[in-house]
Amino acid sequence: MPDILDDAERLCAQNGVRLTPLRRRVLELVAGSKAPVKAYDLLSRIDQSNANAKPPTVYRALDFLMEAGLVHRVEALNAFIACPQAGHGHAAMLYVCEDCANVTEVQGARPGQDNKPDGFAVKRSVIEHYGKCIDCR
Amino acid sequence: MPDILDDAERLCAQNGVRLTPLRRRVLELVAGSKAPVKAYDLLSRIDQSNANAKPPTVYRALDFLMEAGLVHRVEALNAFIACPQAGHGHAAMLYVCEDCANVTEVQGARPGQDNKPDGFAVKRSVIEHYGKCIDCR
DNA sequence: GTTATGGATGTAATAACATAACAAAATGAA
DNA sequence: TTCATTTTGTTATGTTATTACATCCATAAC
Ligand SMILES: [Zn+2]
Ligand SMILES: [Zn+2]
Ligand SMILES: [Zn+2]
Ligand SMILES: [Zn+2]
């Protein structure tokens, strides 16, 4: 995972935000997991290096990392993944294997585009767009 | 909401599953809400008619209703909506207004299709496909 | 009508996920 | 140094969801 962490350092420096040791450690744990990681799993793993970690510790770090575009939340799993193309602006599309828990992230929430990974068989999709309706603009 | 409940009765009869008074009541509450409803809100409202209601009461009813295609879960809100086209097979696409909480459900998870409601401004999208990857087939 | 059967509901407890509120410490600028 | 801001620590609690087991109820066979 050196790439992801190095990219993260660069990206945070560019954007004038601070990738503190704690945040870096959480990113390291998320990036080091093949499957999406749960917040409380992070909490128990971070404990090895930081005995004081409590739920807010990890949720705050995750909030920062998501804000920075380094981590995504997998809504239907209450779990988190490291973004492989940190800093991309647009929405990500995730293909989650229910057997091996592997996640493939592709770009292109744009209509008319569907970069489905080779051979992936979709069983169920979660598609939710959030914003403002015409009446509330 | 007579339409939704009548349709539900019909659909359940067709499929040989039982829309019991409890399940019907939960569907009624979900369908009667303009905004997505939380499970524990249902729990407190159902209480008027069923003083014994506990969390499993409502979660079981919701599981049944989702299985029957009558209700959808809004993943990013931990909430539920009644399906306006009960029994449709394919995935639904939801447009959720963050101001008024109104939800528009459109069909067409098919690639190349995007039936965005008129004037809706998307701020953030959740797109998650679940299934089997090529290695697990 | 009685009796098995399976499905539905009741009930208690707890697990899993997430945030509020305030205190202390660390950082960086004036 | 002093000050303001951000980050982290800490305690408590709020919110969402499930497990496990008991009871009830509808249906159909006998
Ligand atoms: Zn990404
Ligand atoms: Zn797989
Ligand atoms: Zn629907
Ligand atoms: Zn609106």
PDB file of N, CA, C and O in Angstrom, chain B residues 12-58:
ATOM      1  N   CYS B  12     -49.874 -10.136  -3.084  1.00  0.00           N
ATOM      2  CA  CYS B  12     -49.581 -11.186  -2.113  1.00  0.00           C
ATOM      3  C   CYS B  12     -50.447 -12.418  -2.370  1.00  0.00           C
ATOM      4  O   CYS B  12     -49.962 -13.554  -2.285  1.00  0.00           O
ATOM      5  N   ALA B  13     -51.703 -12.193  -2.703  1.00  0.00           N
ATOM      6  CA  ALA B  13     -52.585 -13.321  -3.022  1.00  0.00           C
ATOM      7  C   ALA B  13     -52.030 -14.095  -4.207  1.00  0.00           C
ATOM      8  O   ALA B  13     -51.910 -15.321  -4.167  1.00  0.00           O
ATOM      9  N   GLN B  14     -51.648 -13.375  -5.225  1.00  0.00           N
ATOM     10  CA  GLN B  14     -51.061 -13.999  -6.414  1.00  0.00           C
ATOM     11  C   GLN B  14     -49.853 -14.860  -6.067  1.00  0.00           C
ATOM     12  O   GLN B  14     -49.685 -15.952  -6.603  1.00  0.00           O
ATOM     13  N   ASN B  15     -49.020 -14.340  -5.192  1.00  0.00           N
ATOM     14  CA  ASN B  15     -47.763 -15.024  -4.886  1.00  0.00           C
ATOM     15  C   ASN B  15     -47.896 -16.028  -3.752  1.00  0.00           C
ATOM     16  O   ASN B  15     -46.905 -16.619  -3.333  1.00  0.00           O
ATOM     17  N   GLY B  16     -49.099 -16.165  -3.223  1.00  0.00           N
ATOM     18  CA  GLY B  16     -49.304 -17.145  -2.165  1.00  0.00           C
ATOM     19  C   GLY B  16     -48.604 -16.808  -0.865  1.00  0.00           C
ATOM     20  O   GLY B  16     -48.199 -17.698  -0.119  1.00  0.00           O
ATOM     21  N   VAL B  17     -48.464 -15.529  -0.587  1.00  0.00           N
ATOM     22  CA  VAL B  17     -47.900 -15.119   0.701  1.00  0.00           C
ATOM     23  C   VAL B  17     -48.952 -14.312   1.444  1.00  0.00           C
ATOM     24  O   VAL B  17     -49.888 -13.786   0.833  1.00  0.00           O
ATOM     25  N   ARG B  18     -48.789 -14.235   2.753  1.00  0.00           N
ATOM     26  CA  ARG B  18     -49.878 -13.666   3.572  1.00  0.00           C
ATOM     27  C   ARG B  18     -49.609 -12.247   4.047  1.00  0.00           C
ATOM     28  O   ARG B  18     -48.687 -12.013   4.832  1.00  0.00           O
ATOM     29  N   LEU B  19     -50.419 -11.345   3.597  1.00  0.00           N
ATOM     30  CA  LEU B  19     -50.348  -9.968   4.075  1.00  0.00           C
ATOM     31  C   LEU B  19     -51.212  -9.863   5.331  1.00  0.00           C
ATOM     32  O   LEU B  19     -52.380  -9.474   5.279  1.00  0.00           O
ATOM     33  N   THR B  20     -50.611 -10.208   6.446  1.00  0.00           N
ATOM     34  CA  THR B  20     -51.341 -10.221   7.725  1.00  0.00           C
ATOM     35  C   THR B  20     -51.693  -8.795   8.162  1.00  0.00           C
ATOM     36  O   THR B  20     -51.156  -7.828   7.612  1.00  0.00           O
ATOM     37  N   PRO B  21     -52.560  -8.657   9.153  1.00  0.00           N
ATOM     38  CA  PRO B  21     -52.922  -7.324   9.639  1.00  0.00           C
ATOM     39  C   PRO B  21     -51.701  -6.511  10.071  1.00  0.00           C
ATOM     40  O   PRO B  21     -51.606  -5.320   9.769  1.00  0.00           O
ATOM     41  N   LEU B  22     -50.787  -7.173  10.747  1.00  0.00           N
ATOM     42  CA  LEU B  22     -49.580  -6.486  11.185  1.00  0.00           C
ATOM     43  C   LEU B  22     -48.774  -5.969  10.001  1.00  0.00           C
ATOM     44  O   LEU B  22     -48.354  -4.801   9.954  1.00  0.00           O
ATOM     45  N   ARG B  23     -48.538  -6.827   9.033  1.00  0.00           N
ATOM     46  CA  ARG B  23     -47.761  -6.443   7.859  1.00  0.00           C
ATOM     47  C   ARG B  23     -48.478  -5.363   7.072  1.00  0.00           C
ATOM     48  O   ARG B  23     -47.863  -4.420   6.567  1.00  0.00           O
ATOM     49  N   ARG B  24     -49.770  -5.505   6.985  1.00  0.00           N
ATOM     50  CA  ARG B  24     -50.569  -4.518   6.283  1.00  0.00           C
ATOM     51  C   ARG B  24     -50.478  -3.158   6.978  1.00  0.00           C
ATOM     52  O   ARG B  24     -50.360  -2.119   6.345  1.00  0.00           O
ATOM     53  N   ARG B  25     -50.505  -3.218   8.290  1.00  0.00           N
ATOM     54  CA  ARG B  25     -50.418  -1.990   9.079  1.00  0.00           C
ATOM     55  C   ARG B  25     -49.075  -1.290   8.859  1.00  0.00           C
ATOM     56  O   ARG B  25     -49.006  -0.071   8.686  1.00  0.00           O
ATOM     57  N   VAL B  26     -48.003  -2.066   8.829  1.00  0.00           N
ATOM     58  CA  VAL B  26     -46.678  -1.480   8.606  1.00  0.00           C
ATOM     59  C   VAL B  26     -46.601  -0.889   7.201  1.00  0.00           C
ATOM     60  O   VAL B  26     -46.104   0.230   7.013  1.00  0.00           O
ATOM     61  N   LEU B  27     -47.112  -1.614   6.238  1.00  0.00           N
ATOM     62  CA  LEU B  27     -47.111  -1.085   4.873  1.00  0.00           C
ATOM     63  C   LEU B  27     -47.906   0.211   4.793  1.00  0.00           C
ATOM     64  O   LEU B  27     -47.490   1.180   4.152  1.00  0.00           O
ATOM     65  N   GLU B  28     -49.024   0.221   5.469  1.00  0.00           N
ATOM     66  CA  GLU B  28     -49.876   1.405   5.514  1.00  0.00           C
ATOM     67  C   GLU B  28     -49.100   2.605   6.067  1.00  0.00           C
ATOM     68  O   GLU B  28     -49.158   3.714   5.520  1.00  0.00           O
ATOM     69  N   LEU B  29     -48.353   2.364   7.132  1.00  0.00           N
ATOM     70  CA  LEU B  29     -47.569   3.447   7.737  1.00  0.00           C
ATOM     71  C   LEU B  29     -46.465   3.920   6.801  1.00  0.00           C
ATOM     72  O   LEU B  29     -46.216   5.118   6.671  1.00  0.00           O
ATOM     73  N   VAL B  30     -45.803   2.976   6.152  1.00  0.00           N
ATOM     74  CA  VAL B  30     -44.725   3.352   5.233  1.00  0.00           C
ATOM     75  C   VAL B  30     -45.311   4.124   4.055  1.00  0.00           C
ATOM     76  O   VAL B  30     -44.808   5.182   3.673  1.00  0.00           O
ATOM     77  N   ALA B  31     -46.379   3.603   3.504  1.00  0.00           N
ATOM     78  CA  ALA B  31     -46.982   4.239   2.328  1.00  0.00           C
ATOM     79  C   ALA B  31     -47.584   5.596   2.677  1.00  0.00           C
ATOM     80  O   ALA B  31     -47.643   6.489   1.838  1.00  0.00           O
ATOM     81  N   GLY B  32     -47.994   5.742   3.928  1.00  0.00           N
ATOM     82  CA  GLY B  32     -48.624   6.987   4.343  1.00  0.00           C
ATOM     83  C   GLY B  32     -47.646   8.104   4.612  1.00  0.00           C
ATOM     84  O   GLY B  32     -48.045   9.247   4.821  1.00  0.00           O
ATOM     85  N   SER B  33     -46.375   7.792   4.587  1.00  0.00           N
ATOM     86  CA  SER B  33     -45.365   8.805   4.878  1.00  0.00           C
ATOM     87  C   SER B  33     -44.781   9.376   3.594  1.00  0.00           C
ATOM     88  O   SER B  33     -44.362   8.634   2.714  1.00  0.00           O
ATOM     89  N   LYS B  34     -44.768  10.690   3.509  1.00  0.00           N
ATOM     90  CA  LYS B  34     -44.190  11.324   2.326  1.00  0.00           C
ATOM     91  C   LYS B  34     -42.678  11.057   2.274  1.00  0.00           C
ATOM     92  O   LYS B  34     -42.130  10.765   1.225  1.00  0.00           O
ATOM     93  N   ALA B  35     -42.045  11.153   3.422  1.00  0.00           N
ATOM     94  CA  ALA B  35     -40.602  10.950   3.491  1.00  0.00           C
ATOM     95  C   ALA B  35     -40.286   9.505   3.856  1.00  0.00           C
ATOM     96  O   ALA B  35     -41.142   8.803   4.398  1.00  0.00           O
ATOM     97  N   PRO B  36     -39.073   9.061   3.565  1.00  0.00           N
ATOM     98  CA  PRO B  36     -38.662   7.723   4.016  1.00  0.00           C
ATOM     99  C   PRO B  36     -38.824   7.603   5.525  1.00  0.00           C
ATOM    100  O   PRO B  36     -38.555   8.553   6.252  1.00  0.00           O
ATOM    101  N   VAL B  37     -39.256   6.437   5.977  1.00  0.00           N
ATOM    102  CA  VAL B  37     -39.558   6.234   7.400  1.00  0.00           C
ATOM    103  C   VAL B  37     -38.492   5.357   8.044  1.00  0.00           C
ATOM    104  O   VAL B  37     -38.014   4.394   7.449  1.00  0.00           O
ATOM    105  N   LYS B  38     -38.180   5.677   9.293  1.00  0.00           N
ATOM    106  CA  LYS B  38     -37.230   4.884  10.070  1.00  0.00           C
ATOM    107  C   LYS B  38     -37.957   3.747  10.768  1.00  0.00           C
ATOM    108  O   LYS B  38     -39.118   3.895  11.175  1.00  0.00           O
ATOM    109  N   ALA B  39     -37.274   2.666  10.986  1.00  0.00           N
ATOM    110  CA  ALA B  39     -37.876   1.499  11.623  1.00  0.00           C
ATOM    111  C   ALA B  39     -38.429   1.823  13.009  1.00  0.00           C
ATOM    112  O   ALA B  39     -39.529   1.400  13.363  1.00  0.00           O
ATOM    113  N   TYR B  40     -37.683   2.590  13.768  1.00  0.00           N
ATOM    114  CA  TYR B  40     -38.146   2.879  15.128  1.00  0.00           C
ATOM    115  C   TYR B  40     -39.288   3.883  15.162  1.00  0.00           C
ATOM    116  O   TYR B  40     -40.053   3.926  16.131  1.00  0.00           O
ATOM    117  N   ASP B  41     -39.417   4.676  14.107  1.00  0.00           N
ATOM    118  CA  ASP B  41     -40.595   5.542  13.987  1.00  0.00           C
ATOM    119  C   ASP B  41     -41.826   4.682  13.733  1.00  0.00           C
ATOM    120  O   ASP B  41     -42.890   4.912  14.314  1.00  0.00           O
ATOM    121  N   LEU B  42     -41.652   3.706  12.864  1.00  0.00           N
ATOM    122  CA  LEU B  42     -42.750   2.766  12.626  1.00  0.00           C
ATOM    123  C   LEU B  42     -43.130   2.093  13.933  1.00  0.00           C
ATOM    124  O   LEU B  42     -44.311   1.958  14.261  1.00  0.00           O
ATOM    125  N   LEU B  43     -42.109   1.705  14.668  1.00  0.00           N
ATOM    126  CA  LEU B  43     -42.344   1.019  15.935  1.00  0.00           C
ATOM    127  C   LEU B  43     -43.207   1.863  16.874  1.00  0.00           C
ATOM    128  O   LEU B  43     -44.155   1.352  17.492  1.00  0.00           O
ATOM    129  N   SER B  44     -42.903   3.135  16.953  1.00  0.00           N
ATOM    130  CA  SER B  44     -43.676   3.963  17.892  1.00  0.00           C
ATOM    131  C   SER B  44     -45.077   4.244  17.359  1.00  0.00           C
ATOM    132  O   SER B  44     -46.021   4.391  18.125  1.00  0.00           O
ATOM    133  N   ARG B  45     -45.225   4.287  16.049  1.00  0.00           N
ATOM    134  CA  ARG B  45     -46.548   4.562  15.492  1.00  0.00           C
ATOM    135  C   ARG B  45     -47.429   3.327  15.508  1.00  0.00           C
ATOM    136  O   ARG B  45     -48.640   3.414  15.673  1.00  0.00           O
ATOM    137  N   ILE B  46     -46.809   2.190  15.305  1.00  0.00           N
ATOM    138  CA  ILE B  46     -47.560   0.941  15.314  1.00  0.00           C
ATOM    139  C   ILE B  46     -48.098   0.677  16.716  1.00  0.00           C
ATOM    140  O   ILE B  46     -49.110   0.001  16.889  1.00  0.00           O
ATOM    141  N   ASP B  47     -47.425   1.259  17.684  1.00  0.00           N
ATOM    142  CA  ASP B  47     -47.785   1.048  19.080  1.00  0.00           C
ATOM    143  C   ASP B  47     -49.240   1.413  19.379  1.00  0.00           C
ATOM    144  O   ASP B  47     -49.864   0.812  20.244  1.00  0.00           O
ATOM    145  N   GLN B  48     -49.745   2.398  18.653  1.00  0.00           N
ATOM    146  CA  GLN B  48     -51.132   2.797  18.900  1.00  0.00           C
ATOM    147  C   GLN B  48     -52.077   1.614  18.686  1.00  0.00           C
ATOM    148  O   GLN B  48     -53.065   1.469  19.375  1.00  0.00           O
ATOM    149  N   SER B  49     -51.734   0.778  17.719  1.00  0.00           N
ATOM    150  CA  SER B  49     -52.634  -0.325  17.393  1.00  0.00           C
ATOM    151  C   SER B  49     -52.172  -1.656  17.967  1.00  0.00           C
ATOM    152  O   SER B  49     -52.941  -2.599  18.065  1.00  0.00           O
ATOM    153  N   ASN B  50     -50.920  -1.710  18.340  1.00  0.00           N
ATOM    154  CA  ASN B  50     -50.375  -2.973  18.832  1.00  0.00           C
ATOM    155  C   ASN B  50     -49.371  -2.682  19.940  1.00  0.00           C
ATOM    156  O   ASN B  50     -48.187  -2.497  19.686  1.00  0.00           O
ATOM    157  N   ALA B  51     -49.843  -2.699  21.147  1.00  0.00           N
ATOM    158  CA  ALA B  51     -49.031  -2.265  22.276  1.00  0.00           C
ATOM    159  C   ALA B  51     -47.811  -3.144  22.504  1.00  0.00           C
ATOM    160  O   ALA B  51     -46.876  -2.744  23.185  1.00  0.00           O
ATOM    161  N   ASN B  52     -47.804  -4.327  21.917  1.00  0.00           N
ATOM    162  CA  ASN B  52     -46.706  -5.257  22.166  1.00  0.00           C
ATOM    163  C   ASN B  52     -45.537  -5.121  21.189  1.00  0.00           C
ATOM    164  O   ASN B  52     -44.584  -5.874  21.277  1.00  0.00           O
ATOM    165  N   ALA B  53     -45.665  -4.219  20.275  1.00  0.00           N
ATOM    166  CA  ALA B  53     -44.641  -4.130  19.233  1.00  0.00           C
ATOM    167  C   ALA B  53     -43.255  -3.890  19.808  1.00  0.00           C
ATOM    168  O   ALA B  53     -43.056  -3.055  20.685  1.00  0.00           O
ATOM    169  N   LYS B  54     -42.310  -4.656  19.297  1.00  0.00           N
ATOM    170  CA  LYS B  54     -40.905  -4.540  19.686  1.00  0.00           C
ATOM    171  C   LYS B  54     -40.096  -4.459  18.395  1.00  0.00           C
ATOM    172  O   LYS B  54     -40.652  -4.675  17.319  1.00  0.00           O
ATOM    173  N   PRO B  55     -38.799  -4.167  18.489  1.00  0.00           N
ATOM    174  CA  PRO B  55     -38.041  -4.060  17.231  1.00  0.00           C
ATOM    175  C   PRO B  55     -38.236  -5.228  16.271  1.00  0.00           C
ATOM    176  O   PRO B  55     -38.496  -4.994  15.079  1.00  0.00           O
ATOM    177  N   PRO B  56     -38.149  -6.466  16.723  1.00  0.00           N
ATOM    178  CA  PRO B  56     -38.319  -7.558  15.747  1.00  0.00           C
ATOM    179  C   PRO B  56     -39.664  -7.507  15.030  1.00  0.00           C
ATOM    180  O   PRO B  56     -39.760  -7.928  13.871  1.00  0.00           O
ATOM    181  N   THR B  57     -40.669  -7.015  15.707  1.00  0.00           N
ATOM    182  CA  THR B  57     -41.984  -6.895  15.083  1.00  0.00           C
ATOM    183  C   THR B  57     -41.891  -6.111  13.777  1.00  0.00           C
ATOM    184  O   THR B  57     -42.351  -6.574  12.725  1.00  0.00           O
ATOM    185  N   VAL B  58     -41.301  -4.956  13.857  1.00  0.00           N
ATOM    186  CA  VAL B  58     -41.257  -4.097  12.683  1.00  0.00           C
ATOM    187  C   VAL B  58     -40.208  -4.563  11.670  1.00  0.00           C
ATOM    188  O   VAL B  58     -40.447  -4.536  10.465  1.00  0.00           O
TER     189      VAL B  58
END
